[in-house]
Coordinates of C-alpha atoms in Angstrom, one line a residue:
Chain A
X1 CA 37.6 20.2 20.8
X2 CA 37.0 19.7 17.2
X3 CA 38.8 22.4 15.5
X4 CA 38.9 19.9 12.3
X5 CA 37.8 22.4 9.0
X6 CA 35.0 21.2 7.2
X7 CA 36.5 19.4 3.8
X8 CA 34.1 19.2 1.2
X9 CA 35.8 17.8 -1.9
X10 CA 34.7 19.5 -5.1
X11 CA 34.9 17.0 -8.4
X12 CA 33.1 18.4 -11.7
X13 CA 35.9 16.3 -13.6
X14 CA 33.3 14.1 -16.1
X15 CA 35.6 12.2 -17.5
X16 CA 36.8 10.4 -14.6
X17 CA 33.5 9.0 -14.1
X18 CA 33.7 6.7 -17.1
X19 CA 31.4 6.3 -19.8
X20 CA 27.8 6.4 -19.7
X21 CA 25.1 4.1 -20.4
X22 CA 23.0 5.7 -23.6
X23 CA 25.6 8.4 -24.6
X24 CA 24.0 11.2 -23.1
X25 CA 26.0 12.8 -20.1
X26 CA 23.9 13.9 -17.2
X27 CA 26.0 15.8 -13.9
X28 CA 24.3 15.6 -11.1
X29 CA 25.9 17.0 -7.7
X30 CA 25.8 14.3 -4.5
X31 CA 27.1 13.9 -1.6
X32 CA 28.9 10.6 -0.3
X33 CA 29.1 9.9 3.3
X34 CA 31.1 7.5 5.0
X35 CA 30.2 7.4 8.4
X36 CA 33.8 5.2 9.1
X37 CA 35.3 9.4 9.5
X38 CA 34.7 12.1 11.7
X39 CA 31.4 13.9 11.6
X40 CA 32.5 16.7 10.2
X41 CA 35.0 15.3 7.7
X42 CA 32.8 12.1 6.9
X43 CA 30.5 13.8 3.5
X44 CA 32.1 14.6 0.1
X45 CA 30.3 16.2 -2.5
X46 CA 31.2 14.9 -6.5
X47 CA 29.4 15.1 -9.5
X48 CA 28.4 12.0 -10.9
X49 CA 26.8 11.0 -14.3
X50 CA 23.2 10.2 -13.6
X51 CA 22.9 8.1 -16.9
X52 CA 25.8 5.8 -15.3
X53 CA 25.5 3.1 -13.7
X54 CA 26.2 2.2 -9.8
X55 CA 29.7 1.0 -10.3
X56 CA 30.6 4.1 -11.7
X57 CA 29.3 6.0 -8.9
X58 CA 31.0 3.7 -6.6
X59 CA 34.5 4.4 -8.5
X60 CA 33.3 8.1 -7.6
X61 CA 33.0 7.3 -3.6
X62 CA 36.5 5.8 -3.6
X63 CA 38.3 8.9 -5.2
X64 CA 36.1 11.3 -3.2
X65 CA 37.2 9.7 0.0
X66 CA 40.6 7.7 -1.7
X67 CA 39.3 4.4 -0.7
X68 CA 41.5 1.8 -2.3
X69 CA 40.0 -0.8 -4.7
X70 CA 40.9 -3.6 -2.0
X71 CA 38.3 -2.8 0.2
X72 CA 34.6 -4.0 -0.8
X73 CA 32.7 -1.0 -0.3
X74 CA 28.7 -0.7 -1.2
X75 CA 26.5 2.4 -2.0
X76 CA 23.4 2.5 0.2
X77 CA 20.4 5.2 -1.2
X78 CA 17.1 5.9 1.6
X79 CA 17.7 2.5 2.6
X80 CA 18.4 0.6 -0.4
X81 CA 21.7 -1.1 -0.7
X82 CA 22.6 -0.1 -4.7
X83 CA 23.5 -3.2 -6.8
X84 CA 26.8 -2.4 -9.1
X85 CA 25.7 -3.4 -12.0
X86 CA 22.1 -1.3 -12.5
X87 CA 22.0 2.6 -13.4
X88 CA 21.6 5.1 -11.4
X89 CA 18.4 6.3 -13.1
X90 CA 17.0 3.0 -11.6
X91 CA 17.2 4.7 -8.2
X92 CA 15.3 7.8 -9.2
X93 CA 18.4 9.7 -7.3
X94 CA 18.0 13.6 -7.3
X95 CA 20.3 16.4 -7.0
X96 CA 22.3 16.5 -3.4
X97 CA 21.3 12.6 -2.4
X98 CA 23.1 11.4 0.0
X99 CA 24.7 7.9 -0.8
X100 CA 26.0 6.3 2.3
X101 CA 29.0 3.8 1.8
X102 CA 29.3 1.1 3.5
X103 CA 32.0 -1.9 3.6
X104 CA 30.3 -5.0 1.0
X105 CA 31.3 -8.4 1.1
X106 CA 31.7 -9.3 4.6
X107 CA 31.5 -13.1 5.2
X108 CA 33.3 -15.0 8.1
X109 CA 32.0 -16.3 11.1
Chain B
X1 CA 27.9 -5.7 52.6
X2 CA 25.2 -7.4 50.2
X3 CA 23.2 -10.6 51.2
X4 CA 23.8 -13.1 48.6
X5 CA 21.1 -12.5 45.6
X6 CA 18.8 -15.6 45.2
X7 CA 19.2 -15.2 41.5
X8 CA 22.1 -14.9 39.2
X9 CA 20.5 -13.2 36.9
X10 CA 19.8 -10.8 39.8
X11 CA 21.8 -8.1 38.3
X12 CA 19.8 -7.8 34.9
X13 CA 16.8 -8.4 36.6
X14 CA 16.8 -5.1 38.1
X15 CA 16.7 -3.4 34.4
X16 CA 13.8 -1.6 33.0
X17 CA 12.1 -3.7 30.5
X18 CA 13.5 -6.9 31.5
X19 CA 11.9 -10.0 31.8
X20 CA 13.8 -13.0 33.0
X21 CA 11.2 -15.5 32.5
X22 CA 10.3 -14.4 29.1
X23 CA 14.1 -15.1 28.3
X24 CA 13.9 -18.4 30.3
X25 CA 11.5 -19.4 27.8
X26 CA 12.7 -18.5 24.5
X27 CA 14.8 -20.6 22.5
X28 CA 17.1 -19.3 20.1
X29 CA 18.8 -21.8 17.4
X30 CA 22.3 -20.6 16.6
X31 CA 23.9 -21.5 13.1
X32 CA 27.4 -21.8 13.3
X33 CA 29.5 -22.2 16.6
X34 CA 32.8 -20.6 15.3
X35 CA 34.3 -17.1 16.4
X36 CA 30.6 -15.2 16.4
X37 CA 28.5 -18.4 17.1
X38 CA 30.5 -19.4 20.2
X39 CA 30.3 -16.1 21.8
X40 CA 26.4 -15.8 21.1
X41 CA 26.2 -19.0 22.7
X42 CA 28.1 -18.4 25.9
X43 CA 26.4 -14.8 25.7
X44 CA 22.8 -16.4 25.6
X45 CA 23.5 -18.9 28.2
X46 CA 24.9 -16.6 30.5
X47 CA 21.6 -14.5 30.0
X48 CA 19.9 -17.4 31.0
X49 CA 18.0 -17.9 27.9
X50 CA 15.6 -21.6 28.1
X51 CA 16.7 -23.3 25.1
X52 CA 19.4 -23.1 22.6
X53 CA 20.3 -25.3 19.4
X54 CA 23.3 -25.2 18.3
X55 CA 24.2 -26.5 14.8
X56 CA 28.2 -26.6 13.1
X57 CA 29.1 -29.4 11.0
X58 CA 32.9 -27.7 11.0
X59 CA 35.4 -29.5 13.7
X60 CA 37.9 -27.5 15.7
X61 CA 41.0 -26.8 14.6
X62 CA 44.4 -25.3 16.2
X63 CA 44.2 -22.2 14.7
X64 CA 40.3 -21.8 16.1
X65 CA 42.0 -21.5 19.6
X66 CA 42.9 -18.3 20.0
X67 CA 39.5 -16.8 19.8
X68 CA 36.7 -20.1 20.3
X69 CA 37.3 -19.8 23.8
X70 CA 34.5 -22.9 23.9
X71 CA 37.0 -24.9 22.9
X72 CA 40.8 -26.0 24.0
X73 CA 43.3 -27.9 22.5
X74 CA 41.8 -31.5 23.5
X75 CA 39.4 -30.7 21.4
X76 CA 40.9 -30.7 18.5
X77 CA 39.3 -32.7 15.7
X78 CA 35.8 -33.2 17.3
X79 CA 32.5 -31.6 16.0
X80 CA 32.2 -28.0 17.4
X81 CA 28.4 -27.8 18.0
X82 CA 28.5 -30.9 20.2
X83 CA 32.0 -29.8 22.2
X84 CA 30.6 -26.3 22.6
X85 CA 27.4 -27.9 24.2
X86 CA 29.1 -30.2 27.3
X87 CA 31.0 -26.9 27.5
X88 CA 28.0 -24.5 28.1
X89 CA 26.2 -26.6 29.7
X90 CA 29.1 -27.6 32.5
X91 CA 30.7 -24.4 33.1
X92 CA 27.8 -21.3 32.3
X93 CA 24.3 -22.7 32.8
X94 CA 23.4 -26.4 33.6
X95 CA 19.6 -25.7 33.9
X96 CA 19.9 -24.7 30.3
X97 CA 18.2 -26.9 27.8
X98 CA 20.2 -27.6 25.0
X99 CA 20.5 -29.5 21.6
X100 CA 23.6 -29.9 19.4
X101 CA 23.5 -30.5 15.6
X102 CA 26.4 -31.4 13.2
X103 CA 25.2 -31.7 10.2
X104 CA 24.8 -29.1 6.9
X105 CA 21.8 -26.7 7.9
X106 CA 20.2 -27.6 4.1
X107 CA 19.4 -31.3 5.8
X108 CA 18.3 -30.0 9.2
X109 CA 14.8 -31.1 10.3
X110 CA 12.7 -28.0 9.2
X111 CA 10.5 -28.7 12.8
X112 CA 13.7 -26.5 14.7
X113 CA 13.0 -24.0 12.8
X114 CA 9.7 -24.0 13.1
X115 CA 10.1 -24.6 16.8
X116 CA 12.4 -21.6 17.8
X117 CA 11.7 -18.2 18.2
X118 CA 14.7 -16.7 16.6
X119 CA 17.7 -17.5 14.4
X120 CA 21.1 -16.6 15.4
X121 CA 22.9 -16.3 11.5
X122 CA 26.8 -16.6 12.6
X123 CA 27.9 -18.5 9.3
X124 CA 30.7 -17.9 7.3
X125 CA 29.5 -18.5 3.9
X126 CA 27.1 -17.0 2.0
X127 CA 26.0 -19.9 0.7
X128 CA 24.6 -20.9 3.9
X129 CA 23.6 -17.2 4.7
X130 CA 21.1 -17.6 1.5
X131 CA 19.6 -20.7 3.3
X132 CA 18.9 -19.1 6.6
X133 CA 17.3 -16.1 4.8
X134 CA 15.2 -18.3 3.0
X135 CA 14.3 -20.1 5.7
X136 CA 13.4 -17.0 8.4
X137 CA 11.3 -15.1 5.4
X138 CA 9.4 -18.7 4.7
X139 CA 8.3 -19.3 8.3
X140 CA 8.7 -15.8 9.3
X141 CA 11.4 -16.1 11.8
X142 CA 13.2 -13.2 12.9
X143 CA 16.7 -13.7 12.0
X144 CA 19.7 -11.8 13.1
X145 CA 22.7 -12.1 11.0
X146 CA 26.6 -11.6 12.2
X147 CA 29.4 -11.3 9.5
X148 CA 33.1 -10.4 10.5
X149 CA 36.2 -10.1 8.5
X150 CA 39.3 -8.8 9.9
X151 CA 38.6 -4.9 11.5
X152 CA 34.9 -5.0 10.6
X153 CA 32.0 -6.9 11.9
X154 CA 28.6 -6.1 11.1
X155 CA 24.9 -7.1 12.7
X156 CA 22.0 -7.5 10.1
X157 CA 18.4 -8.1 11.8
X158 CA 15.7 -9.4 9.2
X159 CA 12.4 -9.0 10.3
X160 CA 10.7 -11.0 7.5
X161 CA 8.3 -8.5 5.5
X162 CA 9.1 -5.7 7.0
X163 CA 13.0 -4.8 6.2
X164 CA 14.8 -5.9 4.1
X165 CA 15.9 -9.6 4.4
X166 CA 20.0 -10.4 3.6
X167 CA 18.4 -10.9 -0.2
X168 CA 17.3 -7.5 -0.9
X169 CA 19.4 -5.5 -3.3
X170 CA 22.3 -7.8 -3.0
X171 CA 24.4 -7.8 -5.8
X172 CA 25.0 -11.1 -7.8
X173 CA 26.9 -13.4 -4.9
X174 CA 30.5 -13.9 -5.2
X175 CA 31.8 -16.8 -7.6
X176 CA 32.0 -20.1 -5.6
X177 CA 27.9 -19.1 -4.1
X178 CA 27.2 -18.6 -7.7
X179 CA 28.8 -22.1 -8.6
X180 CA 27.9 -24.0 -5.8
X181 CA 23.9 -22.5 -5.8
X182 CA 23.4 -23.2 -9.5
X183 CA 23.5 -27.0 -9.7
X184 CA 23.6 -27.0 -13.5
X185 CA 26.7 -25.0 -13.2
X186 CA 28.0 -27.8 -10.8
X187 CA 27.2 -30.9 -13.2
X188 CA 27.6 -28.6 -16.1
X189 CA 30.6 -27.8 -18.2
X190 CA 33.2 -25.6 -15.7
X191 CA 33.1 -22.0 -18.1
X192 CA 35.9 -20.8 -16.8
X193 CA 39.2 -22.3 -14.6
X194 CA 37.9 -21.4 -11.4
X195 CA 34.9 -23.2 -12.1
X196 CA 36.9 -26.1 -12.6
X197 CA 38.6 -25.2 -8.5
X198 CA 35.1 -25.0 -7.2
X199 CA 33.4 -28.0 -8.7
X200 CA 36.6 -29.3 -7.8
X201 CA 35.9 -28.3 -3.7
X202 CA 32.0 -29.8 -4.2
X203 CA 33.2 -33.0 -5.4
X204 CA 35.9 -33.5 -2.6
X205 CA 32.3 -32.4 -0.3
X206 CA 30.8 -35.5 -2.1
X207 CA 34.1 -38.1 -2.1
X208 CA 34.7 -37.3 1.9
X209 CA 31.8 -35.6 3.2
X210 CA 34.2 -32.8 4.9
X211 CA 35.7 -29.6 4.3
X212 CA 39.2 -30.0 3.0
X213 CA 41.7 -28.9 5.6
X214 CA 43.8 -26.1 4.2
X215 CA 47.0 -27.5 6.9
X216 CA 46.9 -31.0 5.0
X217 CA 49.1 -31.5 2.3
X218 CA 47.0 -34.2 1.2
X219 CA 43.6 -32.4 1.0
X220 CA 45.3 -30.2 -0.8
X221 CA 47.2 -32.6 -3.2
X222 CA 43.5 -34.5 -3.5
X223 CA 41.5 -31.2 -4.1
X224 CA 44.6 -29.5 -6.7
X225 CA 44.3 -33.3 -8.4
X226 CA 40.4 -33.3 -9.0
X227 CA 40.9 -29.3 -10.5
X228 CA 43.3 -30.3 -12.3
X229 CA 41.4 -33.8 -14.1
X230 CA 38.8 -30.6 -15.0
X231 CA 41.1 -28.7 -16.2
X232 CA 42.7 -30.7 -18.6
X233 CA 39.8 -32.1 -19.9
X234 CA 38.3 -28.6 -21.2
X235 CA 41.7 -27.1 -21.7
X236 CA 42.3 -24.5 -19.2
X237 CA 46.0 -24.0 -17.8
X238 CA 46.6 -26.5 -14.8
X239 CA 47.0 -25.7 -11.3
X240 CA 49.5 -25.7 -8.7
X241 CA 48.5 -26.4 -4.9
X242 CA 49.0 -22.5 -4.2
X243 CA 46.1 -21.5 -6.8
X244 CA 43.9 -24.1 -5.3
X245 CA 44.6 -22.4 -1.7
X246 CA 44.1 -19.2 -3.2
X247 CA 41.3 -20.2 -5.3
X248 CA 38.8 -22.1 -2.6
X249 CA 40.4 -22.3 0.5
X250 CA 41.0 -18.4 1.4
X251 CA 40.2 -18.5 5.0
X252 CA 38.3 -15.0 6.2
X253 CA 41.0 -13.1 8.4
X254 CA 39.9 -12.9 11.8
X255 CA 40.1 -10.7 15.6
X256 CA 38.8 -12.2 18.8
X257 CA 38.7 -8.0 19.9
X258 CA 36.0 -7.8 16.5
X259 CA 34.3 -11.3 17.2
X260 CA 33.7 -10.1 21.0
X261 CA 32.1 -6.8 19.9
X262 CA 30.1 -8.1 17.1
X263 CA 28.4 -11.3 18.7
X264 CA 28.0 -8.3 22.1
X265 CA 26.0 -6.4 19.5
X266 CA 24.1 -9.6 17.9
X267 CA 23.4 -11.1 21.6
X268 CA 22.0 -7.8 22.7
X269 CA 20.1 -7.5 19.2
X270 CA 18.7 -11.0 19.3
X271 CA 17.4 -10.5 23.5
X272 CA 15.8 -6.6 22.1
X273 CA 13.9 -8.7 19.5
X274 CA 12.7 -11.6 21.5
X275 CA 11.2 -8.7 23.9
X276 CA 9.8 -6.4 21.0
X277 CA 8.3 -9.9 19.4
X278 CA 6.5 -11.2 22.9
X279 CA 6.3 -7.2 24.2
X280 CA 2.3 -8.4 24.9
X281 CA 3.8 -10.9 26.8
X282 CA 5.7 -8.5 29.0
X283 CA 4.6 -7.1 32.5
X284 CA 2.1 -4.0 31.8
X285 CA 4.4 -1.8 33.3
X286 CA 7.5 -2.2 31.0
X287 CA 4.9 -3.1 28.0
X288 CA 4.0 0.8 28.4
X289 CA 7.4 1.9 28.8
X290 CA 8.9 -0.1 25.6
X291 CA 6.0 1.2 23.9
X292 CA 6.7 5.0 24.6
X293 CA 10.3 4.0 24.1
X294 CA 9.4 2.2 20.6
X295 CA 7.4 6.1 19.8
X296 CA 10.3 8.0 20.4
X297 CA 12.6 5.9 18.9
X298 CA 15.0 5.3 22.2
X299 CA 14.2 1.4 21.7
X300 CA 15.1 0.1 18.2
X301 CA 16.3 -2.6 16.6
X302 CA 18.7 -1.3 14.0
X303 CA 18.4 -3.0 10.2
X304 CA 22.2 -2.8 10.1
X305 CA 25.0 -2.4 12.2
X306 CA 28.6 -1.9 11.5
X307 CA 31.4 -1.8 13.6
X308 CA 35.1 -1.2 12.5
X309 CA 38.1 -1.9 14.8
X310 CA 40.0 0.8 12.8
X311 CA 38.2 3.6 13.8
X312 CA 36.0 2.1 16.6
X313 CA 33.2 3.8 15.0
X314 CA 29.8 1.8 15.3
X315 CA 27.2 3.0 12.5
X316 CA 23.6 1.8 12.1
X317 CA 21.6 1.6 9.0
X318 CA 17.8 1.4 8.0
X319 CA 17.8 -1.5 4.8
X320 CA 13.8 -1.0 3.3
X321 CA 12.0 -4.0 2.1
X322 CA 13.0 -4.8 -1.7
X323 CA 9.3 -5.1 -3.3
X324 CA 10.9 -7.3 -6.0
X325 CA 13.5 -9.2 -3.7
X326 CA 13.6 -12.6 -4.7
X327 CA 13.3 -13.8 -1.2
X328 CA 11.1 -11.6 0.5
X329 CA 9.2 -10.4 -2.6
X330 CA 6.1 -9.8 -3.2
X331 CA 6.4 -12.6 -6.2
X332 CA 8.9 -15.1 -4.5
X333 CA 8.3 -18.5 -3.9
X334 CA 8.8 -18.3 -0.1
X335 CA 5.5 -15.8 0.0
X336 CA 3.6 -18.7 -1.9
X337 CA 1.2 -21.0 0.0
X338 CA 3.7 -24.4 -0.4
X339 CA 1.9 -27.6 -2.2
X340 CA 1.7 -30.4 0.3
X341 CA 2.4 -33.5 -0.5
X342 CA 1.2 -36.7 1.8
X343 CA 3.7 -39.1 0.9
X344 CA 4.7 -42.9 2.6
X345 CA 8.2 -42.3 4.2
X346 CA 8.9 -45.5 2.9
X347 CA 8.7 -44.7 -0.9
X348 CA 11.4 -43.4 -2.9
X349 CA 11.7 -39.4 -3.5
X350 CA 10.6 -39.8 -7.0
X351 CA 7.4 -40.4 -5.8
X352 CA 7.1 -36.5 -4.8
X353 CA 8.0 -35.7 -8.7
X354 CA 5.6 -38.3 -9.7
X355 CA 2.4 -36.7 -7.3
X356 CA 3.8 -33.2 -8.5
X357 CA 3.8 -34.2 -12.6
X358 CA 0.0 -35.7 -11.8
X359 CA -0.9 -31.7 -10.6
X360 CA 0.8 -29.5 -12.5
X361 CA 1.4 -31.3 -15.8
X362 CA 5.5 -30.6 -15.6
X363 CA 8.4 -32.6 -14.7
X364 CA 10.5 -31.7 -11.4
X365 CA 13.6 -32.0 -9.7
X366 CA 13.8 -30.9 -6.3
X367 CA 16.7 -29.2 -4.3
X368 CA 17.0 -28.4 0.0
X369 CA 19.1 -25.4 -1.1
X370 CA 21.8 -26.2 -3.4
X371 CA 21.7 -29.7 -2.5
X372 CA 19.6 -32.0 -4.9
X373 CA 16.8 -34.4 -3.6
X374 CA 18.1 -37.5 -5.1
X375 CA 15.2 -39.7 -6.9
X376 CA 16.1 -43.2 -5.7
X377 CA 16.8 -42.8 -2.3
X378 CA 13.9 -43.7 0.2
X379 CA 12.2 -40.2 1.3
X380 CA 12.9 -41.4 5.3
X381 CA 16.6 -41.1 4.5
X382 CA 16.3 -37.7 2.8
X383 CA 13.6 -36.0 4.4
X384 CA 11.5 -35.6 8.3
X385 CA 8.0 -35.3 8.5
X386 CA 7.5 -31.1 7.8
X387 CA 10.4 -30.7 5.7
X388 CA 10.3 -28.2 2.7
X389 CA 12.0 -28.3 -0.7
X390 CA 11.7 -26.5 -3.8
X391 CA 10.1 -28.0 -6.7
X392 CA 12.2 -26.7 -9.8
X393 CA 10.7 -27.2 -13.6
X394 CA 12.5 -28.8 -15.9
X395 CA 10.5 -27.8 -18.7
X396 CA 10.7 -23.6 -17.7
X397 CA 11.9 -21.9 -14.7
X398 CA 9.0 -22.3 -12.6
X399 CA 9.0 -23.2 -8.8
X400 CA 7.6 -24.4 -6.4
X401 CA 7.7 -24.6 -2.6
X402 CA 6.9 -28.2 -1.1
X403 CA 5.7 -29.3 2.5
X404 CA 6.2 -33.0 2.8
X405 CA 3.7 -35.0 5.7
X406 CA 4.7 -38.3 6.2
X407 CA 1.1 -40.9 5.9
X408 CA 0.9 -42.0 9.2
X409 CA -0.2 -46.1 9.1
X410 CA -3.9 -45.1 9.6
X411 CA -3.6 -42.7 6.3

């Protein structure tokens, strides 16, 4: 039944992931999941600038997967949701990690 | 054909790892009775659970109708926590015990809490979110939080010190938490022109003790009018009564279809819980069959749920424990032994600042979540024997956690 190919998105365009934190540019290949897609169409792999912060590797979820900026998504990493606003050095995040996205900012009762 | 059951729970009580009497005598308090809250409580009842409290200070609107099915169009106006109560108790389970609160959960005798074995989160704020956390890591109360908005609901179980609690790596809060949580903000100068809408929203809380209603011209007129006073005084462009709607009172998009599956997911969460928490309490049998279930992980509560009506895919996360969480940290006040403080009920609330200044050398203002303990009014009319506030410096940023016992007439 599932005949669907396996797309694996290939990004190694730095500048799109904005600039970094000290200067120094550091690719590092992950992979993004978002377990809202099919199994086998629900991981991207992107390079992402290890010296940038969260937000930026947020920015890099949404054009992996082309997730519009109206939906509040978050980046959870072994368990830990990722605050925006901290680098992604913070998270000691190693080459092929997966960062699961998940939808942020939901509120209503 | 069947002879009649003897029980109507008869049906579940044929389950593996089911205990009906442990559910008969469990009592779950359930914080907020709107879309979520109202199904949990039906759900519960119906599972025959002993005791539920239910607490909404919101009162039923039209547009609640299509989804609070609690509720009908007689109601209309009246206090949800207290219609949803003759409701559950008439038409699902009239052995049920069951208590009905409508009042802000920040003035809410801390003794329910204390008293329950599990908190139902079902809020829509995360204002009031932050309070409950605080609240089930303080104690520790297991807490299982719902959230919905539009095609997605999502199930959060805390179990204090162990996952992570709805604190734990949370970005900063959105705007109107970060106003309405930092009381200096609030009697502050407004930084910005929303700050003016929001201070704006807490006084009309103040004036009329209500939520404004976003269907009345004339809460709107009232609320656009106070922004607007703020406004002009610190020079930010005025507003119009749409900004004020769009501003503060954005109401959360909402599907009965994604209510009914999330508060299914919560209600089944909350009854796993109660029986991992009491599993010693179980029959030996289904204790050693939850515990080789627990093993090979085919029994679990999940950190995280997610559910999405667009896809109808239902994910489940594990959330770790944020060492420096400043809930659940190792740090936090809420892991602190609480100062207690024997005070005369009769006295005013300054008295607590005064016993606190004699220890600890500092001056103190005190706050039941964002609201402030005000100094002149008598403690009885604040605060219930076994309440808790935080104790905030006014000299640095240190705080404290406070237990108040009321002196009984014998001392």
């Amino acid at each position: 039944m599932n005949n669907r190919k396996k797309d694996v998105v290939w990004d190694s365009n730095i500048s799109s992931q904005g600039s970094t934190s000290d200067g120094i540019e550091r690719m590092i290949k992950v992979r993004f999941k978002d377990p809202q897609l099919p199994p086998d169409q629900n991981i991207r792999e992107k390079y992402i600038n290890i010296n940038g912060t969260v937000f930026q590797a947020i920015t890099a979820a949404r054009d992996a997967f082309n997730i519009p900026e109206v939906v509040p998504i978050a980046l959870l990493f072994k368990g830990r949701r990722m605050n925006p606003s901290n680098n992604l050095v913070s998270y000691n995040i190693e080459e092929n990690a997966l960062l699961m996205i998940v939808p942020d900012q939901i509120k209503g009762g | 054909m069947n002879s009649h059951p003897t029980s109507k729970f008869d049906r579940q009580e044929r389950l593996t790892i089911w205990d009906q009497s442990l559910i008969e005598k469990s009592s779950v308090i359930i914080i907020g009775i709107g879309g979520t809250g109202g199904e949990v409580a039906k759900n519960l009842a119906l599972l025959g659970v002993g005791k539920l409290i239910l607490v909404d200070m919101d009162t039923i609107e039209y547009s609640n109708l299509n989804r609070q099915l609690l509720f009908s169009k007689t109601d209309i106006g009246k206090n949800k926590a207290k219609v949803a109560k003759k409701v559950i108790k008439s038409r699902y389970n009239s052995s049920l015990e069951i208590e009905a609160y409508n009042e802000p959960i920040q003035s809410l005798p801390f003794k329910i809490f204390e008293d329950s074995d599990i908190i139902a989160g079902c809020v829509d704020n995360f204002l009031a979110r932050q309070y409950i956390n605080e609240t089930a890591v303080e104690l520790p109360l297991s807490l299982i939080d719902s959230a919905t908005d539009g095609y997605f609901g999502q199930v959060q179980s805390v179990n204090p010190s162990n996952n992570a609690c709805l604190a734990c790596d949370s970005p900063p809060p959105p705007e109107e938490t970060r106003v309405l949580s930092a009381p200096c903000t609030l009697v502050g100068t407004p930084r910005t022109r929303d700050h003016c809408a929001w201070k704006a929203l807490y006084e009309f809380h103040t004036l009329n003790d209500r939520e404004p209603d976003e269907n009345s011209s004339d809460d709107i007129q009232k609320l656009t009018d106070l922004a607007n006073k703020l406004a002009a005084k610190h020079q930010f462009p005025i507003f119009d009564n749409k900004d004020i709607i769009q501003s503060v009172l954005y109401r959360v998009p909402s599907l009965i279809t994604v209510n009914a599956v999330t508060s299914g997911i919560q209600s089944q969460e909350i009854i796993k819980t109660l029986f991992f928490n009491k599993m010693k309490d179980l029959k030996k049998k289904d204790q050693n069959r939850m515990k080789s279930l627990v093993q090979t992980y085919r029994f679990r509560v999940p950190d995280l749920t997610i559910y999405s009506a667009l896809t109808g895919n239902i994910s489940s996360f594990e959330l770790f424990r944020d060492p420096d969480c400043m809930v659940c940290g190792d740090t936090s006040i809420f892991q602190q032994t609480p100062v207690t403080i024997n005070i005369n009920p009769n006295s005013k609330c300054r008295t607590i600042f005064t016993v606190l200044k004699r220890k600890f050398k500092k001056n103190y203002i005190g706050f039941r979540g964002n609201f402030i303990i005000p100094n002149e009014a008598l403690v009885k009319n604040v605060l219930q024997d076994g309440d808790r506030l935080t104790a905030s410096s006014l000299t640095d940023d240190e705080e404290k956690r406070v237990i108040i016992r009321f002196k009984t007439k014998k001392g």
